PDB file of C-alpha atoms in Angstrom:
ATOM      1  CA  UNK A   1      12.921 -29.437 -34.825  1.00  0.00           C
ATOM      2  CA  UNK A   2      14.671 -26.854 -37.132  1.00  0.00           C
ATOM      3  CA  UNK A   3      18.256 -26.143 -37.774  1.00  0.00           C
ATOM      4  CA  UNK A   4      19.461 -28.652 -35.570  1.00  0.00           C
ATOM      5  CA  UNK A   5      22.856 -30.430 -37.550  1.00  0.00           C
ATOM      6  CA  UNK A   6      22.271 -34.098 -37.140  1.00  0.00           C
ATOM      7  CA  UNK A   7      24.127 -36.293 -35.895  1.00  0.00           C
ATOM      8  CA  UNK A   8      24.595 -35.006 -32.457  1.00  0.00           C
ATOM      9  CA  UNK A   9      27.399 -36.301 -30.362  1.00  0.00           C
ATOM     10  CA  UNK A  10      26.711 -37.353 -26.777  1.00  0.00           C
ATOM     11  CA  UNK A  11      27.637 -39.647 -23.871  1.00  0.00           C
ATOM     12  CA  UNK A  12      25.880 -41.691 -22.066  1.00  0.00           C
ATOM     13  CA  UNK A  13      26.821 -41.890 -17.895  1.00  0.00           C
ATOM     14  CA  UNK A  14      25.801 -42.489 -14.333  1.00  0.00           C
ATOM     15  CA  UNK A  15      26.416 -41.622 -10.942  1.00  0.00           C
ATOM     16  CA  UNK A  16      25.335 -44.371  -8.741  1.00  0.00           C
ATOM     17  CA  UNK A  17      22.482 -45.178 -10.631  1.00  0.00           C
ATOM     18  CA  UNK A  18      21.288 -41.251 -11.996  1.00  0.00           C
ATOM     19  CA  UNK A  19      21.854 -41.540 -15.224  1.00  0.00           C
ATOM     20  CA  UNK A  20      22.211 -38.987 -18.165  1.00  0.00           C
ATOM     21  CA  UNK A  21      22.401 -37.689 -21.655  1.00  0.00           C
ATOM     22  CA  UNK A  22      25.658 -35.242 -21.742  1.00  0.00           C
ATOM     23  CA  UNK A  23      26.290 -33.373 -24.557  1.00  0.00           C
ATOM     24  CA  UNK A  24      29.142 -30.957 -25.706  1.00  0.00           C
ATOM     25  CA  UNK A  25      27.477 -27.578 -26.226  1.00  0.00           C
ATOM     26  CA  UNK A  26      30.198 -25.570 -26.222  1.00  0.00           C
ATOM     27  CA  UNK A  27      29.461 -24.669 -30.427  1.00  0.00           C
ATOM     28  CA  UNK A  28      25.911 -24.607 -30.219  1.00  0.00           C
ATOM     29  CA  UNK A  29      23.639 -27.197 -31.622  1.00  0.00           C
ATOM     30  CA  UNK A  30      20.066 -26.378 -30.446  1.00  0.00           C
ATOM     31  CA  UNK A  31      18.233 -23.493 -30.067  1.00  0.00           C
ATOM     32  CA  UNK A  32      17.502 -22.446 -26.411  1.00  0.00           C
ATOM     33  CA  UNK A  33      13.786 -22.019 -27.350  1.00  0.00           C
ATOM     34  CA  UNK A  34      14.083 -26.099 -28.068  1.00  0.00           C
ATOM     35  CA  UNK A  35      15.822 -27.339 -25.217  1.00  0.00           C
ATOM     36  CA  UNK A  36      13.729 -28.569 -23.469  1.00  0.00           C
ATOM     37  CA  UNK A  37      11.257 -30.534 -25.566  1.00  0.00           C
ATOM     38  CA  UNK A  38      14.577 -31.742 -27.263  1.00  0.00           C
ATOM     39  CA  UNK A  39      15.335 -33.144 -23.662  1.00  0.00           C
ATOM     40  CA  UNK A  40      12.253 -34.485 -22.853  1.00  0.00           C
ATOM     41  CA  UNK A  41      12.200 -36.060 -26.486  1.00  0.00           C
ATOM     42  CA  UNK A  42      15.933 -38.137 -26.116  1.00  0.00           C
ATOM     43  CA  UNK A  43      15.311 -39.039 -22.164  1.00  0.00           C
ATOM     44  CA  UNK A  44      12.290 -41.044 -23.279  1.00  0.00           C
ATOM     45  CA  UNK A  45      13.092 -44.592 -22.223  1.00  0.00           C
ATOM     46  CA  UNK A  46      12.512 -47.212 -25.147  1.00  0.00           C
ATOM     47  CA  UNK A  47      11.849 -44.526 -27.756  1.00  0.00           C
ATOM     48  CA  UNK A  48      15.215 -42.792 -27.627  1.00  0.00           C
ATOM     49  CA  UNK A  49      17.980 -42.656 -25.443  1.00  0.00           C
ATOM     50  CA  UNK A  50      16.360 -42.608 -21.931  1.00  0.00           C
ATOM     51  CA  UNK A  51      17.833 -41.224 -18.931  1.00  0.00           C
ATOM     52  CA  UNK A  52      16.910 -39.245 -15.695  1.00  0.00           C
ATOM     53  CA  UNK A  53      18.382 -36.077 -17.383  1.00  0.00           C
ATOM     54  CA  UNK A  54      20.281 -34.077 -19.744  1.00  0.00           C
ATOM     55  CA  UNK A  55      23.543 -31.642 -19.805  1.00  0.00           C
ATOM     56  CA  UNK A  56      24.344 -29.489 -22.325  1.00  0.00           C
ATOM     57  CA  UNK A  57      28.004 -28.050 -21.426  1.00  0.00           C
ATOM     58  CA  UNK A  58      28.388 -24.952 -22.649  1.00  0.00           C
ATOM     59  CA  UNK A  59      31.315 -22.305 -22.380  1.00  0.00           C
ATOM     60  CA  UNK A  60      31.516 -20.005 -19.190  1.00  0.00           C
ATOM     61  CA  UNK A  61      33.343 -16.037 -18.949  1.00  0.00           C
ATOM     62  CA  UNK A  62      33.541 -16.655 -15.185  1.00  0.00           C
ATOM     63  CA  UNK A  63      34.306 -20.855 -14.664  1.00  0.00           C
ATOM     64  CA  UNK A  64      35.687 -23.432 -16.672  1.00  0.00           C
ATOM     65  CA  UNK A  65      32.310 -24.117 -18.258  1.00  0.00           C
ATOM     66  CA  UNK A  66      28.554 -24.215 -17.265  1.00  0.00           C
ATOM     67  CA  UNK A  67      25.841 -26.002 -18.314  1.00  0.00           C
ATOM     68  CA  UNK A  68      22.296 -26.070 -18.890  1.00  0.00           C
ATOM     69  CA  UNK A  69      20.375 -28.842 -16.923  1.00  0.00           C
ATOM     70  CA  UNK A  70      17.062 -30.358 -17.802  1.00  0.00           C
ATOM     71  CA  UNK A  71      14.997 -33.186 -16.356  1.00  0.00           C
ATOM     72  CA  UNK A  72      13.285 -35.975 -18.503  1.00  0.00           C
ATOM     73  CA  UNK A  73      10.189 -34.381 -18.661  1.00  0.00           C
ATOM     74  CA  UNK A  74      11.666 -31.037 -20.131  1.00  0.00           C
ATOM     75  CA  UNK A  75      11.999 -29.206 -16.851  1.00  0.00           C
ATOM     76  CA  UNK A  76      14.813 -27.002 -16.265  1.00  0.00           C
ATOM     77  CA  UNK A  77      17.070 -27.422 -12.754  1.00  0.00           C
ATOM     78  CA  UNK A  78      19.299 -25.540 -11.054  1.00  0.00           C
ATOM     79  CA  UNK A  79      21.590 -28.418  -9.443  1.00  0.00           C
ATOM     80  CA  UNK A  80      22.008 -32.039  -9.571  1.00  0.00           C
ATOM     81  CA  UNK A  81      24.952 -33.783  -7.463  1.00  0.00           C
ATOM     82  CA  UNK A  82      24.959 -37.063  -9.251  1.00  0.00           C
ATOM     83  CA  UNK A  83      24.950 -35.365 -12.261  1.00  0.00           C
ATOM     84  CA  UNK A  84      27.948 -32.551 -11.338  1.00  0.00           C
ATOM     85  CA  UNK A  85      30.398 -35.176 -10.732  1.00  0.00           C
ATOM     86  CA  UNK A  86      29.050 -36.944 -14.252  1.00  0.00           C
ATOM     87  CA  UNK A  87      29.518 -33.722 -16.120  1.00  0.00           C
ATOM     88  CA  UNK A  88      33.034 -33.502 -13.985  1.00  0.00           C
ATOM     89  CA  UNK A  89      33.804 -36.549 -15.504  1.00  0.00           C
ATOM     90  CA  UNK A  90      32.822 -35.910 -18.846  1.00  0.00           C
ATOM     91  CA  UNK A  91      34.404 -31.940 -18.795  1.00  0.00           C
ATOM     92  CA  UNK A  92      38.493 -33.837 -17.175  1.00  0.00           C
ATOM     93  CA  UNK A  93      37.767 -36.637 -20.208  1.00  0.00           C
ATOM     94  CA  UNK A  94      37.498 -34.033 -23.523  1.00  0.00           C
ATOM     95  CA  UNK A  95      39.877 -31.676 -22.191  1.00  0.00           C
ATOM     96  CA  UNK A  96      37.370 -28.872 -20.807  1.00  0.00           C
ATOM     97  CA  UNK A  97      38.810 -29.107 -17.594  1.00  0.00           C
ATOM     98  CA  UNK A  98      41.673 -29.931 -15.244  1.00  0.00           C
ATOM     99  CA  UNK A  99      40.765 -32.842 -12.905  1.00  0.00           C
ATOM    100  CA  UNK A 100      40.554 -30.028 -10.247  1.00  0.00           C
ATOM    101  CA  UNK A 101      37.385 -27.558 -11.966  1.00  0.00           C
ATOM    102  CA  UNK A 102      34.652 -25.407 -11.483  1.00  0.00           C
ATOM    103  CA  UNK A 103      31.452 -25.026 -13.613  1.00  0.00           C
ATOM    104  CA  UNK A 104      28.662 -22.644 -13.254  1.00  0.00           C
ATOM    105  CA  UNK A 105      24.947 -23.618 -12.670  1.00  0.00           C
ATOM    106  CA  UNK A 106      22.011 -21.917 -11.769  1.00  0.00           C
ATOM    107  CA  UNK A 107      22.694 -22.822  -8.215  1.00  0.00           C
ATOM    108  CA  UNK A 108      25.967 -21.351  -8.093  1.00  0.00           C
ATOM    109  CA  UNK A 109      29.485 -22.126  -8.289  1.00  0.00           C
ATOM    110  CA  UNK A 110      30.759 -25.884  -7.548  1.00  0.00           C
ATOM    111  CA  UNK A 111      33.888 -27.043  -7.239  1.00  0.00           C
ATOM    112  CA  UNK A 112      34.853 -30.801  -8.334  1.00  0.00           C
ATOM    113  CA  UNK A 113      37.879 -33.301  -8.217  1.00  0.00           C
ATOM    114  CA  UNK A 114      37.776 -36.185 -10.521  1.00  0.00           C
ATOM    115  CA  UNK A 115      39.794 -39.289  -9.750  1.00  0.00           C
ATOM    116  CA  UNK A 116      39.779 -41.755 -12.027  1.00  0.00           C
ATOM    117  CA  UNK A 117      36.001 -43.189 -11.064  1.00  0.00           C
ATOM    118  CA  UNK A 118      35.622 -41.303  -8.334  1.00  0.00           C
ATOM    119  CA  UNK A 119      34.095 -37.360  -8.425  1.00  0.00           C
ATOM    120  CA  UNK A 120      34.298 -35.205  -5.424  1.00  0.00           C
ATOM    121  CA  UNK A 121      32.119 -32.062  -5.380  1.00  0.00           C
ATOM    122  CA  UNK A 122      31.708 -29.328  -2.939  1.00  0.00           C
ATOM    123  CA  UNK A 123      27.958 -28.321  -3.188  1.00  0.00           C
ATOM    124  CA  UNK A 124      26.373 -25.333  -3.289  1.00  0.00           C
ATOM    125  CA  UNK A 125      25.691 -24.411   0.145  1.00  0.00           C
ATOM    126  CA  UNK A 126      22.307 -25.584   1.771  1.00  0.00           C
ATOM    127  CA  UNK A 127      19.493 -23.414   2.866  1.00  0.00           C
ATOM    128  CA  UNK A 128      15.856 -22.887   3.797  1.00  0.00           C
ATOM    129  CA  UNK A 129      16.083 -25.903   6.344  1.00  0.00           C
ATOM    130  CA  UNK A 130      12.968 -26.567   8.224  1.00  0.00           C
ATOM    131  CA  UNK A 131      12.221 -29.515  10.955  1.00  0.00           C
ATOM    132  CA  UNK A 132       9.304 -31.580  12.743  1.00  0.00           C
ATOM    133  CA  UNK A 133       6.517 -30.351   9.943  1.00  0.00           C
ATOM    134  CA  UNK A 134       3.471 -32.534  10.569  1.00  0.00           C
ATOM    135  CA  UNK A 135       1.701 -33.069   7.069  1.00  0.00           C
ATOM    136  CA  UNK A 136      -1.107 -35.370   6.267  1.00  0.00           C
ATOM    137  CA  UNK A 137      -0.843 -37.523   3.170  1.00  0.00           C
ATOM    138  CA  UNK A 138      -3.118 -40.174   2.052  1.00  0.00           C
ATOM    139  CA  UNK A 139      -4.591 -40.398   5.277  1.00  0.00           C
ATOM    140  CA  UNK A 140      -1.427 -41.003   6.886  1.00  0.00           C
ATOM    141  CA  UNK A 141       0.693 -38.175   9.343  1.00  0.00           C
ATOM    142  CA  UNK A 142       4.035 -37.873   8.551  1.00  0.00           C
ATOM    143  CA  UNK A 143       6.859 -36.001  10.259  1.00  0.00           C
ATOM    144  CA  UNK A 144       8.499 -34.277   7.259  1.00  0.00           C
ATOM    145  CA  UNK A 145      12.252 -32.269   7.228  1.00  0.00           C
ATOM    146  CA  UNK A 146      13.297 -30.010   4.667  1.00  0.00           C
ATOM    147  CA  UNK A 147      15.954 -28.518   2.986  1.00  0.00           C
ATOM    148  CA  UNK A 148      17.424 -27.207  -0.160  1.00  0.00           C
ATOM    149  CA  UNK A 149      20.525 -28.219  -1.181  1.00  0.00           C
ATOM    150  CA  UNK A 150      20.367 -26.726  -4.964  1.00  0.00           C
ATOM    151  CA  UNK A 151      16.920 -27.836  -5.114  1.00  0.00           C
ATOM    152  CA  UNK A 152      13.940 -28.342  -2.362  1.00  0.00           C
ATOM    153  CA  UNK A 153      14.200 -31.784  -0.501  1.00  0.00           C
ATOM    154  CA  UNK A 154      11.498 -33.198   1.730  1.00  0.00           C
ATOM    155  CA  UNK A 155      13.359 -35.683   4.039  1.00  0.00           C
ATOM    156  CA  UNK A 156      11.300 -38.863   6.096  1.00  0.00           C
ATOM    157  CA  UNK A 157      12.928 -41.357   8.508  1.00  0.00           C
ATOM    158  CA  UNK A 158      10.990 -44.360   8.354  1.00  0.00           C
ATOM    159  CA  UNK A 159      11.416 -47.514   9.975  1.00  0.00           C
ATOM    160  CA  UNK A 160      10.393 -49.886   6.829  1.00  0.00           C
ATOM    161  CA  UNK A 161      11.949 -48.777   3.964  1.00  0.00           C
ATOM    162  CA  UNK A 162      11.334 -51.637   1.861  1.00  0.00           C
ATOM    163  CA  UNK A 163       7.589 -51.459   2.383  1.00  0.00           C
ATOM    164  CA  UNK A 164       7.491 -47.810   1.620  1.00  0.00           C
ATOM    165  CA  UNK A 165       4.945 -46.520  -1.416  1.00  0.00           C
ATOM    166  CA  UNK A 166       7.630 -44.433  -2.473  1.00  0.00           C
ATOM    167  CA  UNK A 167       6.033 -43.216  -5.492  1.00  0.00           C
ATOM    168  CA  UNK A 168       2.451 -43.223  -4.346  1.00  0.00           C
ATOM    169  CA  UNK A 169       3.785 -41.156  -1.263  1.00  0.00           C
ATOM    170  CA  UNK A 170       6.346 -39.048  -2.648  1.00  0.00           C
ATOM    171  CA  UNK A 171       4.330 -38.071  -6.010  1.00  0.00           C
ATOM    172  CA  UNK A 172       1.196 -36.906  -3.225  1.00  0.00           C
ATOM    173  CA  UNK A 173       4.539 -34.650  -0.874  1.00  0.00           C
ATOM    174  CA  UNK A 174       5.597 -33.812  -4.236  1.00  0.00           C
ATOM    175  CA  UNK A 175       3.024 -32.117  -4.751  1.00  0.00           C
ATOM    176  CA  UNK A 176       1.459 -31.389  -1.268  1.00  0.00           C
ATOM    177  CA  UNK A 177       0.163 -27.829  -0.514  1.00  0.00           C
ATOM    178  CA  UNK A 178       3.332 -27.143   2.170  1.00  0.00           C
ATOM    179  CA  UNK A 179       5.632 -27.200  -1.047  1.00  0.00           C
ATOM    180  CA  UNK A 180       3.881 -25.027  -3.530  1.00  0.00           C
ATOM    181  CA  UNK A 181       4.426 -23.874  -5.664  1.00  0.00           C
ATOM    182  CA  UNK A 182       7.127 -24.907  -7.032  1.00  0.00           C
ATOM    183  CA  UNK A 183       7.166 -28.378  -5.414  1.00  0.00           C
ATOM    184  CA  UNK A 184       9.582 -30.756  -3.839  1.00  0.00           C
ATOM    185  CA  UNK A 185      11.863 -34.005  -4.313  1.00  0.00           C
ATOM    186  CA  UNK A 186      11.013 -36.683  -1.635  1.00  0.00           C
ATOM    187  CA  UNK A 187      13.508 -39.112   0.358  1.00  0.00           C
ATOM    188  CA  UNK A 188      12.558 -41.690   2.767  1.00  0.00           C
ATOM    189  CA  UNK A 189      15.194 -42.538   5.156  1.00  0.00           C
ATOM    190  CA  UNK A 190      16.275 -45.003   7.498  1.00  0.00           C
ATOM    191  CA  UNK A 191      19.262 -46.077   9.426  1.00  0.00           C
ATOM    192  CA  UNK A 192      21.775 -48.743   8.942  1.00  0.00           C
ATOM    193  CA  UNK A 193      25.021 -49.913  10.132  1.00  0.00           C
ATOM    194  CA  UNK A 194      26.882 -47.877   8.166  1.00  0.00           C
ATOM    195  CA  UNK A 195      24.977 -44.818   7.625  1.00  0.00           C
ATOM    196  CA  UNK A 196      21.876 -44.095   5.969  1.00  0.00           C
ATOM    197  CA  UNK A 197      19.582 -45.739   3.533  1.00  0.00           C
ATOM    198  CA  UNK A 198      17.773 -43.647   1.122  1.00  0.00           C
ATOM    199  CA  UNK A 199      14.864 -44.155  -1.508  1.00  0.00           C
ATOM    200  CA  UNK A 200      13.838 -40.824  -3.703  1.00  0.00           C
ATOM    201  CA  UNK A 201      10.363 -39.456  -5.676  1.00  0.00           C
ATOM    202  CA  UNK A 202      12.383 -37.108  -7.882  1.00  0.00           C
ATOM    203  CA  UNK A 203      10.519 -34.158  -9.232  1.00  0.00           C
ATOM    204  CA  UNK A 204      11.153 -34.112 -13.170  1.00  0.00           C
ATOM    205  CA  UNK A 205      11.567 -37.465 -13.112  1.00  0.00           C
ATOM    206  CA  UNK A 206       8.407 -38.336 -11.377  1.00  0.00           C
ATOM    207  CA  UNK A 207       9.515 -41.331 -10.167  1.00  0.00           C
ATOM    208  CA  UNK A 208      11.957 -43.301  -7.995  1.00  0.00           C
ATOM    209  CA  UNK A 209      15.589 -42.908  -8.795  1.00  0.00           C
ATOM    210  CA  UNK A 210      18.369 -45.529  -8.179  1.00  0.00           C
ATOM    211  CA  UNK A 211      20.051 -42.458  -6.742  1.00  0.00           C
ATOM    212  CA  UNK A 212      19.863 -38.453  -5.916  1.00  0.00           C
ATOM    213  CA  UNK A 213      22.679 -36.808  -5.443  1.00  0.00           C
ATOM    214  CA  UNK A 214      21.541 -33.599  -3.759  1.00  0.00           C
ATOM    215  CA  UNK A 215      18.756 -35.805  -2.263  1.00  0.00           C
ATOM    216  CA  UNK A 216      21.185 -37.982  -0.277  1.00  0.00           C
ATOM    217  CA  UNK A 217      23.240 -34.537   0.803  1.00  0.00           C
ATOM    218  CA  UNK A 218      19.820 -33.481   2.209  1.00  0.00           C
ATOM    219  CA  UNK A 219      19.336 -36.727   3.812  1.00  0.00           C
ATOM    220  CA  UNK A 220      23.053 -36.652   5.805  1.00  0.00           C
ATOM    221  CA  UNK A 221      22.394 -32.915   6.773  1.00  0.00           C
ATOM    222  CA  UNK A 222      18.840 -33.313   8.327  1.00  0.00           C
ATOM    223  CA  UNK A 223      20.169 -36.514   9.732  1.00  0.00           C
ATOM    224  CA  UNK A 224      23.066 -35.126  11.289  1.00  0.00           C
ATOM    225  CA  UNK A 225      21.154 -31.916  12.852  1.00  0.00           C
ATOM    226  CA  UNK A 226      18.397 -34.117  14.375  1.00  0.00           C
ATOM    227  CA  UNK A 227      21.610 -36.257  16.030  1.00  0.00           C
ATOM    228  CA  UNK A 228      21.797 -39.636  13.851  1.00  0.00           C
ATOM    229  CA  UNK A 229      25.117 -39.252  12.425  1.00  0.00           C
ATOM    230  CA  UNK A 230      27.792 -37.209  12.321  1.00  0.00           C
ATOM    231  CA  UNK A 231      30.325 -36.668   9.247  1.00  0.00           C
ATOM    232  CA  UNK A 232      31.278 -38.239   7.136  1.00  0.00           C
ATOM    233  CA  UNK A 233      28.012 -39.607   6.281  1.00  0.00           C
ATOM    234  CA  UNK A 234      27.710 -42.973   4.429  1.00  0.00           C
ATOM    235  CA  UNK A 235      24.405 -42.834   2.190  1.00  0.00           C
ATOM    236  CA  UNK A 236      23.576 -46.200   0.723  1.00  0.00           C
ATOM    237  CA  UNK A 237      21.113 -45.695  -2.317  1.00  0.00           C
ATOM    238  CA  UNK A 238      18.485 -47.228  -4.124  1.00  0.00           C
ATOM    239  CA  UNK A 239      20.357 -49.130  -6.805  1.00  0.00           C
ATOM    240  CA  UNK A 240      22.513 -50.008  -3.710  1.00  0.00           C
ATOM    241  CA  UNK A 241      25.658 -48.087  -4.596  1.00  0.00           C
ATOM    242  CA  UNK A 242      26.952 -45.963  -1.650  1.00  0.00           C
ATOM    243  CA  UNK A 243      27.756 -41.889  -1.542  1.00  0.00           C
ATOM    244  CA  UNK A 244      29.725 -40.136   1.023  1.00  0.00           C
ATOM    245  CA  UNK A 245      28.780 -36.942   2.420  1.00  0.00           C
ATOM    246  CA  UNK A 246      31.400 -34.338   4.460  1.00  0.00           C
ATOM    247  CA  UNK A 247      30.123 -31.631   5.757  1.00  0.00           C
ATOM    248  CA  UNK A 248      31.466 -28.989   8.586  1.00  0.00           C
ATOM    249  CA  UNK A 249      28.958 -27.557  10.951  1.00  0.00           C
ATOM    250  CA  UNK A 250      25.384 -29.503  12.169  1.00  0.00           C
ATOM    251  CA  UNK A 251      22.475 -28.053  12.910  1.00  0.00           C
ATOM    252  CA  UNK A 252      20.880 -25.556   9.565  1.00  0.00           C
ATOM    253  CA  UNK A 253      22.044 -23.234   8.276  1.00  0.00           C
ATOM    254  CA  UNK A 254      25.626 -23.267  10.287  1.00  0.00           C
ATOM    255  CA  UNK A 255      26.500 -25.854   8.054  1.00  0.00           C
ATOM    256  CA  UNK A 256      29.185 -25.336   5.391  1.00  0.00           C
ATOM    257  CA  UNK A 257      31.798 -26.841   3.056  1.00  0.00           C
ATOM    258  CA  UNK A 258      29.622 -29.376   1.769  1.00  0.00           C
ATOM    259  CA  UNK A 259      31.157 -32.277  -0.518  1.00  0.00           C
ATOM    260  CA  UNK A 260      29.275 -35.118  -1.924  1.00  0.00           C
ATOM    261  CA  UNK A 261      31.607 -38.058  -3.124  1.00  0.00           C
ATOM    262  CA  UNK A 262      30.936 -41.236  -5.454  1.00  0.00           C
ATOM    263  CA  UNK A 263      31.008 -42.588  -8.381  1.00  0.00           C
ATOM    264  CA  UNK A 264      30.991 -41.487 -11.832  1.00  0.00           C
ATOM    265  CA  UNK A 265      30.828 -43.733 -14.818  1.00  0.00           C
ATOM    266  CA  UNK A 266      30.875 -43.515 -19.005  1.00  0.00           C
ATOM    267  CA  UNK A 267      28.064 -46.112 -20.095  1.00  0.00           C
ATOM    268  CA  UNK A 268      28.555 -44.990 -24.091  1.00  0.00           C
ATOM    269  CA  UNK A 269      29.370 -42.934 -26.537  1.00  0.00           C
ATOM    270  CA  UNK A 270      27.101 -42.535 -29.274  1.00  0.00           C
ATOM    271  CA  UNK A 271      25.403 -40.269 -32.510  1.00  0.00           C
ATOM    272  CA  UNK A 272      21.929 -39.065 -31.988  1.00  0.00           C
ATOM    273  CA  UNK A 273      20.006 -38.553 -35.183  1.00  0.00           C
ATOM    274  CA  UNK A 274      16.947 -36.702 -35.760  1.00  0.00           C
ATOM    275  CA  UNK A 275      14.776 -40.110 -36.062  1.00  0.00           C
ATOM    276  CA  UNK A 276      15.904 -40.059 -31.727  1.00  0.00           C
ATOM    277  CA  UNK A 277      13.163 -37.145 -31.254  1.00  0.00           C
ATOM    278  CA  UNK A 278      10.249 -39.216 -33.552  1.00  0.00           C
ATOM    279  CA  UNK A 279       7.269 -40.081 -31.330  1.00  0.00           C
TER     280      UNK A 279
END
C-alpha cells in the first residue's frame, strides 16, 4: 500500500471476548480508499495481528471523536457495542476523552462511562423489530426474532445451546432470503438462572464470536418483549464472560435508554510494520 508511514501504532483489546485492532487516527495514516483491505490485511489471524475488527479514531466537529469501523473481512459497520466501550477505553486512556464521552458512528451518537475495567454505553436506539417469523433453514423451521440495534440481529431461543450448528446455521440465516440484501448477524439463545445465554454467527466475521455486543442487546430486548426477562438483563456469552443490559420500556419500538455494560480490556500495545499486510 502507498504512502502509508510505517510503523503504525496500535492497541490491541477486548470486550468479553470481541477483540480488536484500535488505532489512533486522529493525524491520518491511511488513505480512506485503503481502509479496508488494510483492515482485512492486519485482522488476519496467524499472518498479522488478528482480531474480529478494527477502529480507526479519528477527530469529530460535533463529539469528542468518531471513528471508522471495519470488520475482518474489510467490511465497513455502523455500530459495534463490544467494541464502543473498547474504543471508550482506549479514547479515557490517551487523553481523547473524559471518562464520561461521546463519539460519533455511523449509527449515531453514543454515550459511554469508563470505570476502570468496566465501560458503560448507552446504545443507539433499537429499531425495525419484528417477531414469530417462520423461516426454513437446512431443512429445519425455525422461529426467528429480529431487530436492529446499530446493525440487523436475527434472534433464536433454543433449548440446546451446546448442540447448536452455530456456524452451519447462522452462516445459511446470514444469508437467508428474509434478510437480503444486506444480511444479518445470528444469536441463538437460551435461558439460564441468571439471565440469558447467547452464541453469535457474526456477519464480517463469518463466524462465531466469544461475544457481540449489540448481538446480546438484541438478545435482552426480544427476550424481554416476548416476557422472559425483565431489566436488567444478565447476558452470559460465548467465551463465558457476562454483559448487562438496562433498558426502559418492553415491547419494540417503545423501548429506550438502552445501556450495554461489561468489560473492557488492553491485551497490548504494539508497532505494525508494513511486512503485517504481506500475504
Amino acid at each position: 500500500m502507498k504512502n502509508i508511514s510505517w510503523p503504525i501504532s496500535f492497541w490491541k483489546m477486548s470486550g468479553a471476548g470481541n477483540d480488536f485492532i484500535v488505532i489512533d487516527h486522529r493525524k491520518p495514516l491511511i488513505e480512506p480508499a485503503q481502509m479496508a483491505e488494510f483492515a482485512r490485511l492486519v485482522c488476519r489471524r496467524k499472518f498479522s495481528v488478528g482480531a474480529d475488527g478494527l477502529f480507526l479514531i479519528e477527530c469529530s466537529e460535533r463529539a469528542d471523536f468518531k471513528w471508522r469501523f471495519f470488520n475482518a473481512d474489510g467490511s465497513e459497520a455502523s455500530m459495534c457495542g463490544n467494541g464502543a466501550r473498547c474504543v471508550a477505553r482506549f479514547a479515557y486512556m490517551q487523553g481523547i476523552a473524559a471518562a464520561r464521552m461521546r463519539f460519533e458512528t455511523l449509527a449515531g451518537m453514543v454515550d459511554a462511562t469508563v470505570a476502570d475495567t468496566q465501560v458503560t454505553v448507552r446504545m443507539t436506539p433499537p429499531h425495525s423489530f419484528r417477531f414469530d417469523r417462520q423461516l426454513e433453514v437446512a431443512g429445519q423451521m425455525f422461529m426467528v426474532h429480529s431487530a436492529d440495534t446499530g446493525v440487523p440481529h436475527a434472534v433464536i431461543f433454543v433449548d440446546d445451546l451446546e448442540t447448536i450448528d452455530v456456524v452451519g446455521l447462522g452462516r445459511q440465516l446470514r444469508y437467508h432470503p428474509a434478510f437480503a440484501p444486506a444480511g444479518t448477524n445470528v444469536n441463538f439463545v437460551d435461558q439460564v438462572v441468571s439471565g440469558l445465554r447467547v452464541r453469535t454467527y457474526e456477519r464480517g466475521v463469518e463466524d462465531e464470536t466469544m461475544a457481540c455486543g449489540t448481538g446480546a442487546v438484541a438478545a435482552a430486548l426480544i427476550a424481554a418483549a416476548k416476557g422472559y426477562g425483565v431489566s436488567p438483563v444478565e447476558i452470559v456469552t460465548s467465551g463465558g464472560v457476562a454483559l448487562t443490559v438496562h433498558f426502559t420500556g418492553k415491547q419494540g419500538e417503545g423501548v429506550e435508554h438502552v445501556l450495554l455494560k461489561g468489560p473492557a480490556h488492553v491485551i497490548y500495545q504494539g508497532e505494525l510494520t508494513a511486512e503485517a499486510l504481506g500475504e
